Short mmCIF file of C-alpha atoms in Angstrom, two decimals:
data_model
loop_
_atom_site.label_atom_id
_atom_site.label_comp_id
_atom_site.label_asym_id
_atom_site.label_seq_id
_atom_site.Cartn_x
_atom_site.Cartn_y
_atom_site.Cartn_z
CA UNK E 26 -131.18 -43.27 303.72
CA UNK E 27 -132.53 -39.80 305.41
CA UNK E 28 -134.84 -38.35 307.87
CA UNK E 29 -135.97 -34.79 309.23
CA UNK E 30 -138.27 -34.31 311.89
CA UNK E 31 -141.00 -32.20 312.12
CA UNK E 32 -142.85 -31.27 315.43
CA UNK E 33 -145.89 -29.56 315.26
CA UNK E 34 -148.19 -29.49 317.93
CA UNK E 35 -151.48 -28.98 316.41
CA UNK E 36 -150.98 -32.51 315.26
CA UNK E 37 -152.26 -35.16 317.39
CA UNK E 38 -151.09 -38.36 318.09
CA UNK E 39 -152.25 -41.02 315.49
CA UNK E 40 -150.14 -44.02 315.92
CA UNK E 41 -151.78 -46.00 313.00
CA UNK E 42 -151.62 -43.18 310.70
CA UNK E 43 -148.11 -42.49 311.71
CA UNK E 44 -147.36 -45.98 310.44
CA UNK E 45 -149.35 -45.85 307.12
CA UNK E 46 -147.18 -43.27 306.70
CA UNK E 47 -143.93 -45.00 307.31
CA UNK E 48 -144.79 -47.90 305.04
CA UNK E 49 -145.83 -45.77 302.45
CA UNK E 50 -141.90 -44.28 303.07
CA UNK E 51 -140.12 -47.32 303.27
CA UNK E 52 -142.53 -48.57 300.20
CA UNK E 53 -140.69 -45.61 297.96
CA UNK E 54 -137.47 -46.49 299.34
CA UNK E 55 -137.34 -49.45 297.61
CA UNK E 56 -139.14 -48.38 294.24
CA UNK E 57 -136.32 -45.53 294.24
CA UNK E 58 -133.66 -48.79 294.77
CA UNK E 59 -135.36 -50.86 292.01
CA UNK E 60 -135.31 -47.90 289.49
CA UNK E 61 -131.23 -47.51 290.72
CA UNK E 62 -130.35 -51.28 290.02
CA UNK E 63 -132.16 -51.09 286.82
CA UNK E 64 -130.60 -48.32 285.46
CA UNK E 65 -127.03 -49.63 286.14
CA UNK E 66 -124.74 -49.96 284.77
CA UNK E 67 -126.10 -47.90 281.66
CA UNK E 68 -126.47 -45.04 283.62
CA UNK E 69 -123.74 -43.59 285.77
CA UNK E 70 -124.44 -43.19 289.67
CA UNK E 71 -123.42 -40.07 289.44
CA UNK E 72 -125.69 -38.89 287.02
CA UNK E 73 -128.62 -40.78 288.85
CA UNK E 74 -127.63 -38.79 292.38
CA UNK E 75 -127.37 -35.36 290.04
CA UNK E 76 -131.76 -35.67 288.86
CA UNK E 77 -132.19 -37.19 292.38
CA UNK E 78 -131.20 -34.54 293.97
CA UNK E 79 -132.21 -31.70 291.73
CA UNK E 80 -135.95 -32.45 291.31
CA UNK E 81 -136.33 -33.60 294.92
CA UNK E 82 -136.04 -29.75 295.80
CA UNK E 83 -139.38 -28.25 294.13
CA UNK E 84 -141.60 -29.90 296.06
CA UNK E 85 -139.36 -29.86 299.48
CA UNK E 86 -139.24 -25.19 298.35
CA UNK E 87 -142.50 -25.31 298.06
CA UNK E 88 -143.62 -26.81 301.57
CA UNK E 89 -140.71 -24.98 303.46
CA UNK E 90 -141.87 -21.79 302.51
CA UNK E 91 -145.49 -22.69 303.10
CA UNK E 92 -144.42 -23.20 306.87
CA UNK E 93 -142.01 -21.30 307.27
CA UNK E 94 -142.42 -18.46 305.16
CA UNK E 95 -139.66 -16.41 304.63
CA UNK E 96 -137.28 -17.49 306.71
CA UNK E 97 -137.06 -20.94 305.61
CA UNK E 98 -133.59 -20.64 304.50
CA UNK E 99 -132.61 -20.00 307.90
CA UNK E 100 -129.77 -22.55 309.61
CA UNK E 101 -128.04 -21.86 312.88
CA UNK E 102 -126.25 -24.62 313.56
CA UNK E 103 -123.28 -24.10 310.09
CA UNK E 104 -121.53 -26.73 311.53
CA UNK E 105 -123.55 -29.31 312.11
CA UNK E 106 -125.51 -28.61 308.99
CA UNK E 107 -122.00 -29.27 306.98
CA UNK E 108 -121.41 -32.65 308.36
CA UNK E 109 -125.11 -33.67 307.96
CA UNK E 110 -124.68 -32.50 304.62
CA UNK E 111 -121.04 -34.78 304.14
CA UNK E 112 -122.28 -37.84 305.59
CA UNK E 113 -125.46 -37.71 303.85
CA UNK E 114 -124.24 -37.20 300.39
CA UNK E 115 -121.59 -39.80 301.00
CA UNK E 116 -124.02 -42.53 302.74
CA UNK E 117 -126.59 -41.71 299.53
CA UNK E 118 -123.59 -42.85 297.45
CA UNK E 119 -122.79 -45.61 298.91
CA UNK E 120 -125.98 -47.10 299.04
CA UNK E 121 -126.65 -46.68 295.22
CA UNK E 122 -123.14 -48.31 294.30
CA UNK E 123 -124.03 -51.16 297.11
CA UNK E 124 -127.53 -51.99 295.57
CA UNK E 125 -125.49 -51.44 291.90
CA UNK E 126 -123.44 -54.44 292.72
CA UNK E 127 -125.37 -56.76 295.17
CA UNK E 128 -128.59 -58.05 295.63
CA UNK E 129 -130.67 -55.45 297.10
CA UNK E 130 -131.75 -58.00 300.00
CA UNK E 131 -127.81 -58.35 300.94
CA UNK E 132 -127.43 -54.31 300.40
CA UNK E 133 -130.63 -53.70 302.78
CA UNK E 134 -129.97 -56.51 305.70
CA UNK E 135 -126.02 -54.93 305.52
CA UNK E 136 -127.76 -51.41 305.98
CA UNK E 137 -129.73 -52.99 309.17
CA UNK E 138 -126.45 -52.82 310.95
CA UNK E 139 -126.71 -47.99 311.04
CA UNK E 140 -127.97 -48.96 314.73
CA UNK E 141 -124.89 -50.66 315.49
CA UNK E 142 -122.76 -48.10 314.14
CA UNK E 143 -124.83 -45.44 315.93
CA UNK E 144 -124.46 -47.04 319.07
CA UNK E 145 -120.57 -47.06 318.64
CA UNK E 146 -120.46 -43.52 317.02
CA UNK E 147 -122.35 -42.40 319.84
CA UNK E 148 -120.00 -43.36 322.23
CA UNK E 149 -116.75 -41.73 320.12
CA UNK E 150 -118.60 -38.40 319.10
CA UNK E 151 -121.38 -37.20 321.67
CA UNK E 152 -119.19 -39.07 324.72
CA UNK E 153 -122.63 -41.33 325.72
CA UNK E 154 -122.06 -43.67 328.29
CA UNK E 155 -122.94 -46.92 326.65
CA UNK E 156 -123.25 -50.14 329.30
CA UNK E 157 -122.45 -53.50 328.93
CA UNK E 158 -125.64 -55.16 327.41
CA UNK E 159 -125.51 -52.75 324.52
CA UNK E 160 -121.72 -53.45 323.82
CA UNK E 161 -122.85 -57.01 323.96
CA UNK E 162 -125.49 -56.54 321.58
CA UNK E 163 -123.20 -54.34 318.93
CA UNK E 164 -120.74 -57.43 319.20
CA UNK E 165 -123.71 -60.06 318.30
CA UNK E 166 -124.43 -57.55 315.78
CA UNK E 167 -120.92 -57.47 313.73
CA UNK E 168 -121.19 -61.36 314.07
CA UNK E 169 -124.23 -61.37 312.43
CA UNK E 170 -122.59 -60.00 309.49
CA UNK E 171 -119.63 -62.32 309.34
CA UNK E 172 -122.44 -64.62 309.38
CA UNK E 173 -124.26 -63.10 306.26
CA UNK E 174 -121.03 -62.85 304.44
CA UNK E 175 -118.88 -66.32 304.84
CA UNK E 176 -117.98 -68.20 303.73
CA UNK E 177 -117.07 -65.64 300.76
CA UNK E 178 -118.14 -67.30 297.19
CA UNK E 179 -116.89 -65.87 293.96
CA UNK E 180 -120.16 -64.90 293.20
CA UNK E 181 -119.88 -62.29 296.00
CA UNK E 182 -118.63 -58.70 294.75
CA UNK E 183 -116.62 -57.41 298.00
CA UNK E 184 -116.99 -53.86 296.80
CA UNK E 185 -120.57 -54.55 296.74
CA UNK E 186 -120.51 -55.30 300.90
CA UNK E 187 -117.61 -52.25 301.31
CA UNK E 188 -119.93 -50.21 299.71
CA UNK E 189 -122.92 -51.27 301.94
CA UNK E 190 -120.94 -51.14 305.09
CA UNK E 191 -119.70 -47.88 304.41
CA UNK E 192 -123.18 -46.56 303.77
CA UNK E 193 -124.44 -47.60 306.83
CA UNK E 194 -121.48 -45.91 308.89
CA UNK E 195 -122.22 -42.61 306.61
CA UNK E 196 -125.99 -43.06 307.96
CA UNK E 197 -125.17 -43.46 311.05
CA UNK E 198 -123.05 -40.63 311.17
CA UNK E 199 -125.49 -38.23 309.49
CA UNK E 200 -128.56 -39.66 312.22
CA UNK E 201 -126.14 -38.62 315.03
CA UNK E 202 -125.84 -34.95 313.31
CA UNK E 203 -129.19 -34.93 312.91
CA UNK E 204 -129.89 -35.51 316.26
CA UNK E 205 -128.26 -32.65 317.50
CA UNK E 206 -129.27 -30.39 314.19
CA UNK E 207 -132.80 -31.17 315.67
CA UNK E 208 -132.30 -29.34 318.55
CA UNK E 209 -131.83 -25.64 316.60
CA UNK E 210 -132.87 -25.88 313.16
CA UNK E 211 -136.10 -26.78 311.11
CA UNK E 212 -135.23 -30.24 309.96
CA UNK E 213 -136.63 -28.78 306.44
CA UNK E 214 -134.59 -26.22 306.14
CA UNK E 215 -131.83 -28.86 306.71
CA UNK E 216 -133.07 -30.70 304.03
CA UNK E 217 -133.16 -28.14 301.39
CA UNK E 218 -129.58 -27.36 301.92
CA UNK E 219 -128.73 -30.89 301.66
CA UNK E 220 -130.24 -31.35 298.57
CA UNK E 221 -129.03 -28.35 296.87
CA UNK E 222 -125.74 -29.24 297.77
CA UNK E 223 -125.94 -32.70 296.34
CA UNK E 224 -126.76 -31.27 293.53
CA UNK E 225 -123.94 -29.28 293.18
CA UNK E 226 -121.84 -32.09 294.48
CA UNK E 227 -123.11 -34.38 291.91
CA UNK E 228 -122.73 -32.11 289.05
CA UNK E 229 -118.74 -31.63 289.89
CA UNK E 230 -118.29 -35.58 290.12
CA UNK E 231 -119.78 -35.94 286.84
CA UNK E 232 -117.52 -33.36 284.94
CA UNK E 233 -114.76 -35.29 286.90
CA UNK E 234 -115.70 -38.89 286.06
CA UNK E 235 -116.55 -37.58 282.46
CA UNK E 236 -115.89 -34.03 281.62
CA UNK E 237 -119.94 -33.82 281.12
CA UNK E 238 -119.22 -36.41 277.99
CA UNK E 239 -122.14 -38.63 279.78
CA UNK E 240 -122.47 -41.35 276.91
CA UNK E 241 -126.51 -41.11 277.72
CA UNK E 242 -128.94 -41.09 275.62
CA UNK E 243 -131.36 -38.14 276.83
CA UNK E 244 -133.13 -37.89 273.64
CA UNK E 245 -135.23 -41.11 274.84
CA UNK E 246 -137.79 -39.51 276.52
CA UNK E 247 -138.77 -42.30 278.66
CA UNK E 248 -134.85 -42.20 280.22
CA UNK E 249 -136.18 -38.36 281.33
CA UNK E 250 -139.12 -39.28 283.14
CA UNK E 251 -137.43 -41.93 285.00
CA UNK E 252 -134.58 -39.60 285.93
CA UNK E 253 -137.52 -36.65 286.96
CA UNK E 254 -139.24 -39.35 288.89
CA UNK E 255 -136.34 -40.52 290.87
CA UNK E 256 -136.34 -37.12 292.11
CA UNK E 257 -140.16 -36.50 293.03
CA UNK E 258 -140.45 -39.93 294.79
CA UNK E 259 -137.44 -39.04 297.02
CA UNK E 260 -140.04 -35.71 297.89
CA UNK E 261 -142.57 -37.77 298.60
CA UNK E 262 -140.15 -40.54 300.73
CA UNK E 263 -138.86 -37.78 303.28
CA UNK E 264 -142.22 -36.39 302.90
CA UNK E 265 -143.96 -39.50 304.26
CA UNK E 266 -141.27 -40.08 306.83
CA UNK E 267 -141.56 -36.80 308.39
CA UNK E 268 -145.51 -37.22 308.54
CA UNK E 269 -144.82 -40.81 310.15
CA UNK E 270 -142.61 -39.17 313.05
CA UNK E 271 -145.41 -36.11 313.07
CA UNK E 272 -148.36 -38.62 314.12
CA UNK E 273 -146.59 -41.24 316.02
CA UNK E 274 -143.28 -41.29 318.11
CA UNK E 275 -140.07 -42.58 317.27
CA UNK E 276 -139.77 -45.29 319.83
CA UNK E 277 -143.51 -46.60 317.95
CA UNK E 278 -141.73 -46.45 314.73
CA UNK E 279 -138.76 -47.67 315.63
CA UNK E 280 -140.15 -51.52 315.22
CA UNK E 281 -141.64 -51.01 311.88
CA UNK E 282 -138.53 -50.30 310.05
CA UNK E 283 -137.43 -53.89 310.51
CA UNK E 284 -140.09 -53.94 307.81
CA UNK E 285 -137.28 -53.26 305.26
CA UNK E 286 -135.84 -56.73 305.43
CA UNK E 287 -139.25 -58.55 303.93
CA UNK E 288 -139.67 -55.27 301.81
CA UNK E 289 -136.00 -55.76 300.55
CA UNK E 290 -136.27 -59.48 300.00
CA UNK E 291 -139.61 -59.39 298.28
CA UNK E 292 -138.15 -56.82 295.72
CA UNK E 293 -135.25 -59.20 295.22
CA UNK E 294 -136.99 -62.18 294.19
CA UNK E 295 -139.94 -60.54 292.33
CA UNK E 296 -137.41 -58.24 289.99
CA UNK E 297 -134.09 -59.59 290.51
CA UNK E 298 -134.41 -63.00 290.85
CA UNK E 299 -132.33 -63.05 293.85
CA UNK E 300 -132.04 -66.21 295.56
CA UNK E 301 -132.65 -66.24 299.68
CA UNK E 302 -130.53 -68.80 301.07
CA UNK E 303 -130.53 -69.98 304.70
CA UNK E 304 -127.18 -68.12 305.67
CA UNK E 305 -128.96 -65.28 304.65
CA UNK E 306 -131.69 -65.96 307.27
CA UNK E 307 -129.95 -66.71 309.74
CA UNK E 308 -127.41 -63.48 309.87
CA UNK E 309 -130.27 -61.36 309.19
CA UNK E 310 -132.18 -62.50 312.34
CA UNK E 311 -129.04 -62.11 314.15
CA UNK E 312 -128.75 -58.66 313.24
CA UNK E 313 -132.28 -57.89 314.02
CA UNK E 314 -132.11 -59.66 317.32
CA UNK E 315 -129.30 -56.99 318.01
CA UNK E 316 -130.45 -53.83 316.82
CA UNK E 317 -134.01 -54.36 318.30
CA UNK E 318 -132.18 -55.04 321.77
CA UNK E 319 -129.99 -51.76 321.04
CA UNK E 320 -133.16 -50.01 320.43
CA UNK E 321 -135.00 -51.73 324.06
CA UNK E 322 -131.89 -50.50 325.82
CA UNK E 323 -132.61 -47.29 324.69
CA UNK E 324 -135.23 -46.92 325.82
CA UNK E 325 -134.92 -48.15 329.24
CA UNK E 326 -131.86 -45.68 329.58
CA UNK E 327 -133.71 -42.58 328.25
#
């Protein structure tokens, strides 16, 4: 659900490598949503979000001060480091309630829609002009969704899709602020502070969902390393997606997270058992048919 960029130029260009890289990211993406929806409900989200977080920083210290020595603490942008911080924390939580209560194919084809809300957020917060065609294509977009979602069957949890929806407005609100974070601060940096907020964050929702009584059982030490893991593997999934946008550029990329739809479905059936139906197929192309034309239309305007 997040991304920092890092631009080095003693890096060249290596398109393919920059896409090994992004597979391998959205590969982890998915192993960290399998281990979420498998833990639920006997672990809370909050608690999940809380060893996230926490061991996700070692590994993100250690590289930060590797390149940037002592300063990498060092934020200019306050502000927009805040909001990234917000949006980010409340888009992770959304997305791990969404995948807690749907099937992970529904949760990831509902997440499709961030460039939808990007284009529109884009419009309300940085001002962009935004022409016709790509208004057109946010509209197909939303229909695609209606399209997904009714008729509405009992089997359906509504929260579920809320929760989706809202974590793909919270993502698209934390790429815009990451867009203009990029243009001051180290996007590691950023992502340290992020983290150790969410950790913090997490921590206070837990004493007030629980008062720290957690009801887990953290003698099994299996339960540990799957909590310590979730944490490394979301290292190594902004890891591999700031190597992806090192080696090849974003517009390259851009394509290859459409990936996430076969990715999401293939976990779905495999673990879950989930059931593709032909609704299903056809919102989801319907969605992709918009976002990929948002995406072509930004690029012919930049």
């Amino acid at each position: 659900m997040e991304i920092y960029y890092l631009n080095y130029k003693t890096h060249q260009k290596n398109n393919r490598l920059g896409a090994l890289y992004l597979i391998g990211e959205i590969s982890t993406t998915f192993l960290l949503a399998s281990i979420v929806k498998i833990l639920q409900p006997d672990v809370s989200i909050f608690i999940i979000l809380f060893f996230r977080y926490l061991f996700c920083l070692p590994l993100l210290v250690a590289y930060a001060i590797y390149t940037r020595g002592a300063d990498f603490l060092k934020i200019k942008n306050i502000r927009g480091l805040v909001l990234r911080t917000c949006f980010g924390f409340m888009g992770l939580i959304m997305w791990f309630l969404a995948i807690a209560k749907i099937d992970i194919s529904l949760a990831t084809a509902l997440l499709m829609t961030m460039p939808i809300f990007i284009t529109v957020l884009s419009i309300v917060i940085a001002k962009e002009h935004v022409g016709l065609r790509r208004l057109t294509s946010v509209l197909l977009g939303f229909i695609g969704v209606l399209v997904l979602l009714f008729p509405i069957t009992p089997e359906l949890d509504l929260w579920g899709v809320v929760f989706a929806l809202l974590g793909s407005i919270f993502a698209a609100l934390m790429f815009v602020y990451l867009r203009i974070l990029g243009r001051s601060d180290p996007s590691v940096s950023t992502a340290i502070w992020y983290n150790s907020t969410g950790v913090i964050l997490a921590g206070a929702l837990i004493y007030i969902a629980s008062g720290f009584d957690l009801k887990v059982n953290f003698a099994d030490p299996n339960l540990i390393y799957i909590l310590v893991s979730l944490g490394f593997l979301a290292s190594f999934q902004q890891f591999f997606l700031a190597q992806s946008h090192i080696y090849a550029e974003a517009s390259t990329l851009a394509p290859l997270h459409y990936l996430s739809i076969p990715f999401g479905v293939g976990v779905g059936i495999l673990l879950f058992g989930e059931i593709i139906t032909v609704k299903f197929l056809i919102g989801t192309t319907i969605i992709i048919i918009s976002t990929y034309y948002i995406f072509l239309r930004e690029q012919v305007e930049s």
